[in-house]
């Protein structure tokens, strides 16, 4: 099969088209004939040698795919309620930049009605991550305020739409006025250009001094102290990345006085059983929102898979809004 491999750690050009043996599905796994592969920032980190794959996982990058079921044991197909030829999208721990990929059956979801393969491939990584962090871990409720750092990211556009659909208010940060406008168009209540405004002061002003109930943070570093400053009593901060650095100096007294909860997580190494539960919840609660059009995939650009290096260069330029997707013809 054709695939895109990381020939050595480095810049986008180390992504090279290659031939690899088609993988064999093991127990509990399905073989997917891939039509589209989503690109995520963790793929960029893996390409740079900063995000090693978990043990036993393909060295090929790619955490999400859409395609048709091309193989699997009869009992695994039956347990997943799927048949050969069915259209699915799937969360995988690696190997997604390829014409064929194996996926745990429990991490395969049917294509939401009305969505095409490119749109479906853009969903799993951000939907699983946002669902887990914003709703499962931080417990965002209707009527509460969510602050999303990086509102125009793949993660951000999903967080804005899901949180609004669940009845929360959403404040985002983004690095340009155009990106702020894109976030508002997706339903965010307020967008703060973090390059020209102090987001902590703005969040306090916008919430009448009470602060954000939940923060989805992909920056960390010196953002942590500022987030703690603009969080509400009993606030929950879910940390998913450290783009701004791993060290932080915080006012621990404020954490006590506000009764804050600070959590961190990475999705990729979690067990199949854990991800299968998230998949069921997404199918029950998020898939209807996609099928009704209340929540929409946001596709910035599609590249033929052979041009994966250009897709990564675009992601690193950070000029995109939403998702970048590769296709296999
Ligand atoms: N823990 C997990 O399980 C998990 C899973 C998936 C993804 N992630 C992480 O989530 C992040 C987003 O992933 P993605 O695939 O959606 O990537 P992406 O589309 O490339 O988004 C990266 C975003 O980070 C924003 N950003 C960078 N510095 C910022 C700052 N100082 N303040 C506010 N925003 C800032 C960028 O905004 P501007 O361009 O406007 O500056 C951009 O929107 C990545 O860091 C990724 O590693 C974590």
mmCIF file of C-alpha atoms and ligand atoms in Angstrom:
data_model
loop_
_atom_site.group_PDB
_atom_site.id
_atom_site.type_symbol
_atom_site.label_atom_id
_atom_site.label_comp_id
_atom_site.label_asym_id
_atom_site.label_seq_id
_atom_site.Cartn_x
_atom_site.Cartn_y
_atom_site.Cartn_z
ATOM 1 C CA UNK A 1 0.000 0.000 0.000
ATOM 2 C CA UNK A 2 1.006 3.630 -0.372
ATOM 3 C CA UNK A 3 1.795 5.524 2.823
ATOM 4 C CA UNK A 4 3.562 8.652 4.096
ATOM 5 C CA UNK A 5 6.474 7.954 6.418
ATOM 6 C CA UNK A 6 8.683 10.092 8.646
ATOM 7 C CA UNK A 7 12.047 9.384 7.011
ATOM 8 C CA UNK A 8 13.960 11.083 9.883
ATOM 9 C CA UNK A 9 13.032 13.581 12.599
ATOM 10 C CA UNK A 10 12.894 17.085 11.106
ATOM 11 C CA UNK A 11 10.996 19.630 9.030
ATOM 12 C CA UNK A 12 8.004 18.967 6.740
ATOM 13 C CA UNK A 13 10.268 17.599 3.961
ATOM 14 C CA UNK A 14 11.071 14.465 5.987
ATOM 15 C CA UNK A 15 7.518 13.290 5.200
ATOM 16 C CA UNK A 16 8.038 10.958 2.208
ATOM 17 C CA UNK A 17 5.660 8.833 0.113
ATOM 18 C CA UNK A 18 6.605 5.149 0.513
ATOM 19 C CA UNK A 19 5.309 1.592 -0.004
ATOM 20 C CA UNK A 20 4.472 -0.474 3.087
ATOM 21 C CA UNK A 21 2.842 -3.897 3.602
ATOM 22 C CA UNK A 22 -0.909 -3.644 4.166
ATOM 23 C CA UNK A 23 -1.495 -4.158 7.917
ATOM 24 C CA UNK A 24 -3.416 -7.203 9.179
ATOM 25 C CA UNK A 25 -6.249 -6.599 11.649
ATOM 26 C CA UNK A 26 -5.660 -8.367 14.973
ATOM 27 C CA UNK A 27 -8.334 -9.484 17.444
ATOM 28 C CA UNK A 28 -10.829 -6.676 18.020
ATOM 29 C CA UNK A 29 -9.510 -4.676 15.053
ATOM 30 C CA UNK A 30 -10.931 -3.778 11.642
ATOM 31 C CA UNK A 31 -9.011 -3.027 8.436
ATOM 32 C CA UNK A 32 -10.066 0.292 6.911
ATOM 33 C CA UNK A 33 -9.510 1.239 3.241
ATOM 34 C CA UNK A 34 -8.644 4.874 3.867
ATOM 35 C CA UNK A 35 -10.029 7.644 1.665
ATOM 36 C CA UNK A 36 -9.064 10.617 3.856
ATOM 37 C CA UNK A 37 -6.642 11.188 6.750
ATOM 38 C CA UNK A 38 -6.904 14.117 9.174
ATOM 39 C CA UNK A 39 -3.800 16.152 10.060
ATOM 40 C CA UNK A 40 -3.296 17.164 13.690
ATOM 41 C CA UNK A 41 -0.671 19.167 15.573
ATOM 42 C CA UNK A 42 0.495 16.021 17.415
ATOM 43 C CA UNK A 43 1.530 14.639 13.951
ATOM 44 C CA UNK A 44 3.849 17.656 13.626
ATOM 45 C CA UNK A 45 5.330 16.912 17.055
ATOM 46 C CA UNK A 46 5.818 13.245 16.062
ATOM 47 C CA UNK A 47 7.517 14.308 12.799
ATOM 48 C CA UNK A 48 9.957 16.441 14.822
ATOM 49 C CA UNK A 49 10.749 13.467 17.056
ATOM 50 C CA UNK A 50 8.987 15.035 20.067
ATOM 51 C CA UNK A 51 5.984 12.684 20.381
ATOM 52 C CA UNK A 52 7.008 9.019 20.156
ATOM 53 C CA UNK A 53 4.281 6.504 19.299
ATOM 54 C CA UNK A 54 3.040 4.253 22.107
ATOM 55 C CA UNK A 55 4.537 0.696 22.161
ATOM 56 C CA UNK A 56 3.260 -1.588 19.388
ATOM 57 C CA UNK A 57 1.827 1.267 17.304
ATOM 58 C CA UNK A 58 2.734 1.869 13.613
ATOM 59 C CA UNK A 59 5.578 4.344 13.060
ATOM 60 C CA UNK A 60 3.487 5.989 10.313
ATOM 61 C CA UNK A 61 1.905 9.269 11.466
ATOM 62 C CA UNK A 62 -1.859 9.872 11.481
ATOM 63 C CA UNK A 63 -4.404 9.721 14.301
ATOM 64 C CA UNK A 64 -7.710 9.809 12.395
ATOM 65 C CA UNK A 65 -9.096 8.345 9.194
ATOM 66 C CA UNK A 66 -12.252 7.899 7.158
ATOM 67 C CA UNK A 67 -12.886 5.128 4.650
ATOM 68 C CA UNK A 68 -14.653 1.814 4.224
ATOM 69 C CA UNK A 69 -14.387 -1.391 6.252
ATOM 70 C CA UNK A 70 -12.167 -3.764 4.246
ATOM 71 C CA UNK A 71 -11.505 -6.608 6.705
ATOM 72 C CA UNK A 72 -11.949 -7.999 10.190
ATOM 73 C CA UNK A 73 -13.172 -11.124 11.960
ATOM 74 C CA UNK A 74 -16.903 -11.820 11.645
ATOM 75 C CA UNK A 75 -17.450 -11.562 15.428
ATOM 76 C CA UNK A 76 -15.597 -8.216 15.619
ATOM 77 C CA UNK A 77 -17.693 -6.845 12.741
ATOM 78 C CA UNK A 78 -20.870 -8.104 14.391
ATOM 79 C CA UNK A 79 -19.899 -6.651 17.798
ATOM 80 C CA UNK A 80 -19.292 -3.267 16.166
ATOM 81 C CA UNK A 81 -22.546 -3.499 14.183
ATOM 82 C CA UNK A 82 -20.573 -3.062 10.957
ATOM 83 C CA UNK A 83 -20.256 -4.950 7.647
ATOM 84 C CA UNK A 84 -17.577 -5.020 4.960
ATOM 85 C CA UNK A 85 -17.928 -1.918 2.782
ATOM 86 C CA UNK A 86 -19.519 0.250 5.483
ATOM 87 C CA UNK A 87 -18.330 3.853 5.600
ATOM 88 C CA UNK A 88 -16.670 4.751 8.914
ATOM 89 C CA UNK A 89 -14.333 7.217 10.549
ATOM 90 C CA UNK A 90 -11.954 6.100 13.282
ATOM 91 C CA UNK A 91 -9.589 7.309 15.963
ATOM 92 C CA UNK A 92 -6.256 5.453 15.718
ATOM 93 C CA UNK A 93 -3.054 5.655 17.763
ATOM 94 C CA UNK A 94 -0.936 5.889 14.571
ATOM 95 C CA UNK A 95 -0.701 4.679 10.977
ATOM 96 C CA UNK A 96 -3.393 7.001 9.599
ATOM 97 C CA UNK A 97 -1.293 8.456 6.744
ATOM 98 C CA UNK A 98 -1.762 5.314 4.625
ATOM 99 C CA UNK A 99 -4.123 3.715 2.108
ATOM 100 C CA UNK A 100 -5.008 1.044 4.662
ATOM 101 C CA UNK A 101 -5.047 1.281 8.453
ATOM 102 C CA UNK A 102 -6.174 -1.006 11.261
ATOM 103 C CA UNK A 103 -8.461 0.495 13.904
ATOM 104 C CA UNK A 104 -9.900 -0.949 17.116
ATOM 105 C CA UNK A 105 -13.518 -1.811 16.266
ATOM 106 C CA UNK A 106 -14.774 0.201 19.255
ATOM 107 C CA UNK A 107 -13.042 3.337 17.947
ATOM 108 C CA UNK A 108 -14.835 3.163 14.573
ATOM 109 C CA UNK A 109 -17.904 5.363 14.187
ATOM 110 C CA UNK A 110 -20.348 5.440 11.287
ATOM 111 C CA UNK A 111 -20.044 8.406 8.939
ATOM 112 C CA UNK A 112 -22.494 11.012 10.246
ATOM 113 C CA UNK A 113 -25.351 11.188 7.716
ATOM 114 C CA UNK A 114 -24.765 13.955 5.173
ATOM 115 C CA UNK A 115 -20.995 14.193 5.705
ATOM 116 C CA UNK A 116 -18.397 13.179 3.111
ATOM 117 C CA UNK A 117 -15.133 11.294 3.725
ATOM 118 C CA UNK A 118 -12.998 14.452 4.060
ATOM 119 C CA UNK A 119 -15.376 15.937 6.631
ATOM 120 C CA UNK A 120 -15.593 12.653 8.547
ATOM 121 C CA UNK A 121 -11.786 12.267 8.632
ATOM 122 C CA UNK A 122 -11.537 15.680 10.289
ATOM 123 C CA UNK A 123 -13.607 14.641 13.311
ATOM 124 C CA UNK A 124 -12.199 11.884 15.544
ATOM 125 C CA UNK A 125 -9.071 13.410 17.131
ATOM 126 C CA UNK A 126 -10.677 16.715 18.094
ATOM 127 C CA UNK A 127 -14.075 15.269 19.027
ATOM 128 C CA UNK A 128 -12.576 12.607 21.324
ATOM 129 C CA UNK A 129 -10.176 15.141 22.882
ATOM 130 C CA UNK A 130 -12.738 17.899 23.434
ATOM 131 C CA UNK A 131 -15.396 15.495 24.693
ATOM 132 C CA UNK A 132 -12.982 13.927 27.148
ATOM 133 C CA UNK A 133 -11.523 17.185 28.490
ATOM 134 C CA UNK A 134 -14.364 19.696 28.364
ATOM 135 C CA UNK A 135 -17.302 17.471 29.251
ATOM 136 C CA UNK A 136 -15.962 14.310 30.953
ATOM 137 C CA UNK A 137 -13.041 15.729 32.942
ATOM 138 C CA UNK A 138 -13.995 19.406 33.412
ATOM 139 C CA UNK A 139 -17.751 18.727 33.492
ATOM 140 C CA UNK A 140 -18.841 21.855 31.581
ATOM 141 C CA UNK A 141 -22.552 22.464 32.195
ATOM 142 C CA UNK A 142 -25.224 24.527 30.425
ATOM 143 C CA UNK A 143 -25.094 28.136 31.590
ATOM 144 C CA UNK A 144 -21.374 28.009 32.446
ATOM 145 C CA UNK A 145 -18.606 29.903 30.640
ATOM 146 C CA UNK A 146 -15.834 28.092 28.743
ATOM 147 C CA UNK A 147 -12.577 29.827 27.803
ATOM 148 C CA UNK A 148 -10.879 28.141 24.806
ATOM 149 C CA UNK A 149 -7.273 29.106 24.148
ATOM 150 C CA UNK A 150 -6.586 28.796 20.403
ATOM 151 C CA UNK A 151 -10.211 29.038 19.253
ATOM 152 C CA UNK A 152 -9.398 28.723 15.549
ATOM 153 C CA UNK A 153 -7.386 25.500 15.941
ATOM 154 C CA UNK A 154 -8.821 22.121 14.957
ATOM 155 C CA UNK A 155 -9.460 21.540 18.651
ATOM 156 C CA UNK A 156 -10.861 25.052 19.099
ATOM 157 C CA UNK A 157 -13.484 24.952 16.323
ATOM 158 C CA UNK A 158 -14.814 21.694 17.782
ATOM 159 C CA UNK A 159 -14.820 23.040 21.355
ATOM 160 C CA UNK A 160 -16.685 26.226 20.356
ATOM 161 C CA UNK A 161 -19.439 24.349 18.537
ATOM 162 C CA UNK A 162 -19.928 21.501 21.033
ATOM 163 C CA UNK A 163 -19.947 23.843 24.033
ATOM 164 C CA UNK A 164 -22.463 26.176 22.396
ATOM 165 C CA UNK A 165 -24.658 23.220 21.431
ATOM 166 C CA UNK A 166 -24.594 22.104 25.085
ATOM 167 C CA UNK A 167 -25.792 25.523 26.251
ATOM 168 C CA UNK A 168 -22.534 27.068 27.544
ATOM 169 C CA UNK A 169 -21.147 30.546 26.825
ATOM 170 C CA UNK A 170 -17.840 30.490 24.973
ATOM 171 C CA UNK A 171 -14.945 32.947 25.039
ATOM 172 C CA UNK A 172 -11.958 32.209 22.791
ATOM 173 C CA UNK A 173 -8.508 33.593 22.190
ATOM 174 C CA UNK A 174 -6.882 33.720 18.736
ATOM 175 C CA UNK A 175 -3.817 35.362 17.228
ATOM 176 C CA UNK A 176 -5.448 37.676 14.655
ATOM 177 C CA UNK A 177 -8.618 39.691 14.112
ATOM 178 C CA UNK A 178 -9.526 37.464 11.133
ATOM 179 C CA UNK A 179 -9.267 34.354 13.299
ATOM 180 C CA UNK A 180 -11.368 36.049 15.990
ATOM 181 C CA UNK A 181 -14.025 36.794 13.346
ATOM 182 C CA UNK A 182 -13.982 33.136 12.223
ATOM 183 C CA UNK A 183 -14.531 31.991 15.822
ATOM 184 C CA UNK A 184 -17.458 34.384 16.263
ATOM 185 C CA UNK A 185 -18.967 33.076 13.004
ATOM 186 C CA UNK A 186 -18.793 29.555 14.463
ATOM 187 C CA UNK A 187 -20.844 30.686 17.456
ATOM 188 C CA UNK A 188 -18.308 31.897 20.028
ATOM 189 C CA UNK A 189 -19.842 34.626 22.191
ATOM 190 C CA UNK A 190 -16.606 36.612 22.494
ATOM 191 C CA UNK A 191 -13.195 36.399 20.805
ATOM 192 C CA UNK A 192 -10.039 37.983 22.207
ATOM 193 C CA UNK A 193 -7.022 38.727 20.005
ATOM 194 C CA UNK A 194 -4.336 37.590 22.440
ATOM 195 C CA UNK A 195 -1.663 39.558 20.608
ATOM 196 C CA UNK A 196 -3.369 42.904 21.192
ATOM 197 C CA UNK A 197 -5.459 42.332 24.334
ATOM 198 C CA UNK A 198 -4.851 40.995 27.848
ATOM 199 C CA UNK A 199 -7.051 37.875 27.802
ATOM 200 C CA UNK A 200 -7.291 37.604 31.604
ATOM 201 C CA UNK A 201 -8.532 41.197 31.994
ATOM 202 C CA UNK A 202 -10.958 40.691 29.099
ATOM 203 C CA UNK A 203 -12.388 37.448 30.525
ATOM 204 C CA UNK A 204 -12.986 39.147 33.868
ATOM 205 C CA UNK A 205 -14.650 42.102 32.135
ATOM 206 C CA UNK A 206 -16.802 39.911 29.874
ATOM 207 C CA UNK A 207 -18.008 37.774 32.797
ATOM 208 C CA UNK A 208 -18.786 40.756 35.037
ATOM 209 C CA UNK A 209 -15.868 39.826 37.280
ATOM 210 C CA UNK A 210 -16.969 36.255 37.984
ATOM 211 C CA UNK A 211 -14.517 34.534 35.591
ATOM 212 C CA UNK A 212 -14.508 31.420 33.384
ATOM 213 C CA UNK A 213 -15.882 28.180 34.842
ATOM 214 C CA UNK A 214 -13.829 25.945 32.542
ATOM 215 C CA UNK A 215 -10.611 26.649 30.612
ATOM 216 C CA UNK A 216 -9.380 24.442 27.744
ATOM 217 C CA UNK A 217 -5.675 25.273 27.588
ATOM 218 C CA UNK A 218 -3.219 24.239 24.854
ATOM 219 C CA UNK A 219 -0.604 26.866 25.789
ATOM 220 C CA UNK A 220 0.431 26.464 29.483
ATOM 221 C CA UNK A 221 3.696 28.319 30.388
ATOM 222 C CA UNK A 222 2.904 31.813 31.647
ATOM 223 C CA UNK A 223 -0.755 31.410 30.612
ATOM 224 C CA UNK A 224 -1.440 29.253 33.686
ATOM 225 C CA UNK A 225 -1.073 32.088 36.209
ATOM 226 C CA UNK A 226 -3.239 34.373 34.055
ATOM 227 C CA UNK A 227 -5.892 31.677 33.656
ATOM 228 C CA UNK A 228 -6.015 31.055 37.401
ATOM 229 C CA UNK A 229 -6.459 34.807 37.805
ATOM 230 C CA UNK A 230 -9.519 34.903 35.489
ATOM 231 C CA UNK A 231 -11.211 31.662 36.594
ATOM 232 C CA UNK A 232 -14.439 31.491 38.580
ATOM 233 C CA UNK A 233 -14.777 29.856 42.011
ATOM 234 C CA UNK A 234 -14.879 26.048 41.597
ATOM 235 C CA UNK A 235 -13.355 26.484 38.113
ATOM 236 C CA UNK A 236 -11.788 23.596 36.194
ATOM 237 C CA UNK A 237 -8.713 23.986 33.990
ATOM 238 C CA UNK A 238 -8.053 21.186 31.464
ATOM 239 C CA UNK A 239 -4.517 21.286 30.101
ATOM 240 C CA UNK A 240 -3.998 19.487 26.746
ATOM 241 C CA UNK A 241 -0.707 20.923 25.441
ATOM 242 C CA UNK A 242 2.276 23.030 26.457
ATOM 243 C CA UNK A 243 2.965 25.185 23.384
ATOM 244 C CA UNK A 244 3.964 28.081 25.665
ATOM 245 C CA UNK A 245 6.367 26.035 27.810
ATOM 246 C CA UNK A 246 6.260 23.455 30.599
ATOM 247 C CA UNK A 247 7.269 25.695 33.508
ATOM 248 C CA UNK A 248 4.811 27.949 35.270
ATOM 249 C CA UNK A 249 4.762 30.083 38.396
ATOM 250 C CA UNK A 250 1.287 30.202 39.876
ATOM 251 C CA UNK A 251 -0.417 31.740 42.901
ATOM 252 C CA UNK A 252 -1.237 28.556 44.842
ATOM 253 C CA UNK A 253 -3.225 30.625 47.334
ATOM 254 C CA UNK A 254 -5.625 31.577 44.556
ATOM 255 C CA UNK A 255 -6.061 27.891 43.657
ATOM 256 C CA UNK A 256 -7.086 27.244 47.289
ATOM 257 C CA UNK A 257 -9.341 30.244 47.668
ATOM 258 C CA UNK A 258 -11.164 29.630 44.370
ATOM 259 C CA UNK A 259 -11.271 25.808 44.939
ATOM 260 C CA UNK A 260 -9.833 25.234 41.437
ATOM 261 C CA UNK A 261 -9.202 21.877 39.772
ATOM 262 C CA UNK A 262 -6.268 21.633 37.328
ATOM 263 C CA UNK A 263 -6.011 18.508 35.158
ATOM 264 C CA UNK A 264 -3.791 17.326 32.314
ATOM 265 C CA UNK A 265 -4.128 14.519 29.798
ATOM 266 C CA UNK A 266 -2.992 13.097 26.472
ATOM 267 C CA UNK A 267 -5.462 10.955 24.548
ATOM 268 C CA UNK A 268 -3.132 8.818 22.439
ATOM 269 C CA UNK A 269 -1.796 6.389 25.066
ATOM 270 C CA UNK A 270 -5.211 5.766 26.675
ATOM 271 C CA UNK A 271 -6.584 2.214 26.433
ATOM 272 C CA UNK A 272 -8.921 0.975 23.720
ATOM 273 C CA UNK A 273 -11.532 0.371 26.436
ATOM 274 C CA UNK A 274 -11.338 4.024 27.530
ATOM 275 C CA UNK A 275 -11.596 5.330 23.953
ATOM 276 C CA UNK A 276 -14.451 2.917 23.204
ATOM 277 C CA UNK A 277 -16.517 4.511 25.986
ATOM 278 C CA UNK A 278 -15.793 7.979 24.537
ATOM 279 C CA UNK A 279 -16.793 6.706 21.065
ATOM 280 C CA UNK A 280 -20.164 5.495 22.394
ATOM 281 C CA UNK A 281 -20.810 8.832 24.091
ATOM 282 C CA UNK A 282 -19.896 10.742 20.930
ATOM 283 C CA UNK A 283 -22.155 8.567 18.813
ATOM 284 C CA UNK A 284 -25.075 9.142 21.183
ATOM 285 C CA UNK A 285 -24.569 12.831 21.938
ATOM 286 C CA UNK A 286 -22.354 14.480 19.302
ATOM 287 C CA UNK A 287 -23.249 12.554 16.112
ATOM 288 C CA UNK A 288 -26.886 13.798 16.189
ATOM 289 C CA UNK A 289 -25.538 17.377 16.357
ATOM 290 C CA UNK A 290 -23.436 16.726 13.235
ATOM 291 C CA UNK A 291 -26.336 15.047 11.437
ATOM 292 C CA UNK A 292 -28.698 17.949 12.182
ATOM 293 C CA UNK A 293 -26.111 20.493 11.006
ATOM 294 C CA UNK A 294 -25.987 22.150 14.461
ATOM 295 C CA UNK A 295 -22.262 21.298 14.600
ATOM 296 C CA UNK A 296 -20.252 21.386 11.357
ATOM 297 C CA UNK A 297 -16.810 20.154 10.335
ATOM 298 C CA UNK A 298 -14.516 23.097 9.532
ATOM 299 C CA UNK A 299 -12.181 22.159 6.667
ATOM 300 C CA UNK A 300 -9.457 24.693 5.889
ATOM 301 C CA UNK A 301 -7.645 22.839 3.071
ATOM 302 C CA UNK A 302 -7.414 19.394 1.480
ATOM 303 C CA UNK A 303 -4.162 18.009 0.012
ATOM 304 C CA UNK A 304 -3.458 14.794 -1.929
ATOM 305 C CA UNK A 305 -1.623 12.582 0.568
ATOM 306 C CA UNK A 306 1.586 12.711 -1.526
ATOM 307 C CA UNK A 307 1.738 16.434 -0.603
ATOM 308 C CA UNK A 308 1.650 15.790 3.154
ATOM 309 C CA UNK A 309 4.781 17.946 3.573
ATOM 310 C CA UNK A 310 2.843 20.982 2.297
ATOM 311 C CA UNK A 311 0.004 20.171 4.690
ATOM 312 C CA UNK A 312 2.434 20.157 7.630
ATOM 313 C CA UNK A 313 4.094 23.397 6.470
ATOM 314 C CA UNK A 314 0.642 25.008 6.369
ATOM 315 C CA UNK A 315 -0.158 23.795 9.881
ATOM 316 C CA UNK A 316 3.145 25.154 11.189
ATOM 317 C CA UNK A 317 2.478 28.521 9.526
ATOM 318 C CA UNK A 318 -0.637 28.624 11.758
ATOM 319 C CA UNK A 319 -2.568 30.525 9.073
ATOM 320 C CA UNK A 320 -5.320 27.875 9.009
ATOM 321 C CA UNK A 321 -8.741 27.925 10.668
ATOM 322 C CA UNK A 322 -10.024 24.451 11.518
ATOM 323 C CA UNK A 323 -8.769 21.260 9.918
ATOM 324 C CA UNK A 324 -6.317 20.173 7.228
ATOM 325 C CA UNK A 325 -7.047 16.811 5.549
ATOM 326 C CA UNK A 326 -5.132 14.457 3.203
ATOM 327 C CA UNK A 327 -6.904 12.370 0.541
ATOM 328 C CA UNK A 328 -6.043 9.054 -1.121
ATOM 329 C CA UNK A 329 -7.385 8.699 -4.699
HETATM 330 N N1 LIG B 1 -3.703 16.255 25.024
HETATM 331 C C1 LIG B 1 -4.342 15.726 24.013
HETATM 332 O O1 LIG B 1 -4.955 14.660 24.134
HETATM 333 C C2 LIG B 1 -4.351 16.439 22.695
HETATM 334 C C3 LIG B 1 -5.020 15.872 21.585
HETATM 335 C C4 LIG B 1 -5.033 16.593 20.379
HETATM 336 C C5 LIG B 1 -4.386 17.819 20.280
HETATM 337 N N2 LIG B 1 -3.716 18.295 21.370
HETATM 338 C C6 LIG B 1 -3.025 19.604 21.307
HETATM 339 O O2 LIG B 1 -3.998 20.592 21.085
HETATM 340 C C7 LIG B 1 -3.411 21.677 20.359
HETATM 341 C C8 LIG B 1 -4.262 21.982 19.135
HETATM 342 O O3 LIG B 1 -4.151 20.912 18.214
HETATM 343 P P1 LIG B 1 -4.668 21.108 16.714
HETATM 344 O O4 LIG B 1 -4.395 19.841 15.990
HETATM 345 O O5 LIG B 1 -6.027 21.660 16.770
HETATM 346 O O6 LIG B 1 -3.595 22.202 16.217
HETATM 347 P P2 LIG B 1 -3.654 23.547 15.376
HETATM 348 O O7 LIG B 1 -4.901 23.589 14.544
HETATM 349 O O8 LIG B 1 -2.350 23.689 14.688
HETATM 350 O O9 LIG B 1 -3.774 24.684 16.491
HETATM 351 C C9 LIG B 1 -2.750 25.184 17.275
HETATM 352 C C10 LIG B 1 -3.339 26.448 17.916
HETATM 353 O O10 LIG B 1 -2.562 26.901 19.013
HETATM 354 C C11 LIG B 1 -2.832 28.285 19.099
HETATM 355 N N3 LIG B 1 -1.866 28.994 19.933
HETATM 356 C C12 LIG B 1 -0.516 28.908 19.880
HETATM 357 N N4 LIG B 1 0.017 29.774 20.780
HETATM 358 C C13 LIG B 1 -1.021 30.403 21.396
HETATM 359 C C14 LIG B 1 -1.126 31.394 22.401
HETATM 360 N N5 LIG B 1 -0.040 31.917 22.975
HETATM 361 N N6 LIG B 1 -2.358 31.794 22.801
HETATM 362 C C15 LIG B 1 -3.459 31.273 22.241
HETATM 363 N N7 LIG B 1 -3.435 30.332 21.257
HETATM 364 C C16 LIG B 1 -2.228 29.906 20.854
HETATM 365 C C17 LIG B 1 -2.768 28.732 17.670
HETATM 366 O O11 LIG B 1 -3.422 29.969 17.543
HETATM 367 P P3 LIG B 1 -2.822 31.187 16.652
HETATM 368 O O12 LIG B 1 -2.404 30.608 15.335
HETATM 369 O O13 LIG B 1 -3.987 32.112 16.532
HETATM 370 O O14 LIG B 1 -1.672 31.751 17.398
HETATM 371 C C18 LIG B 1 -3.496 27.613 16.963
HETATM 372 O O15 LIG B 1 -4.881 27.906 16.836
HETATM 373 C C19 LIG B 1 -1.994 21.249 19.976
HETATM 374 O O16 LIG B 1 -1.090 21.848 20.891
HETATM 375 C C20 LIG B 1 -2.044 19.731 20.160
HETATM 376 O O17 LIG B 1 -0.773 19.204 20.455
HETATM 377 C C21 LIG B 1 -3.693 17.648 22.552
#
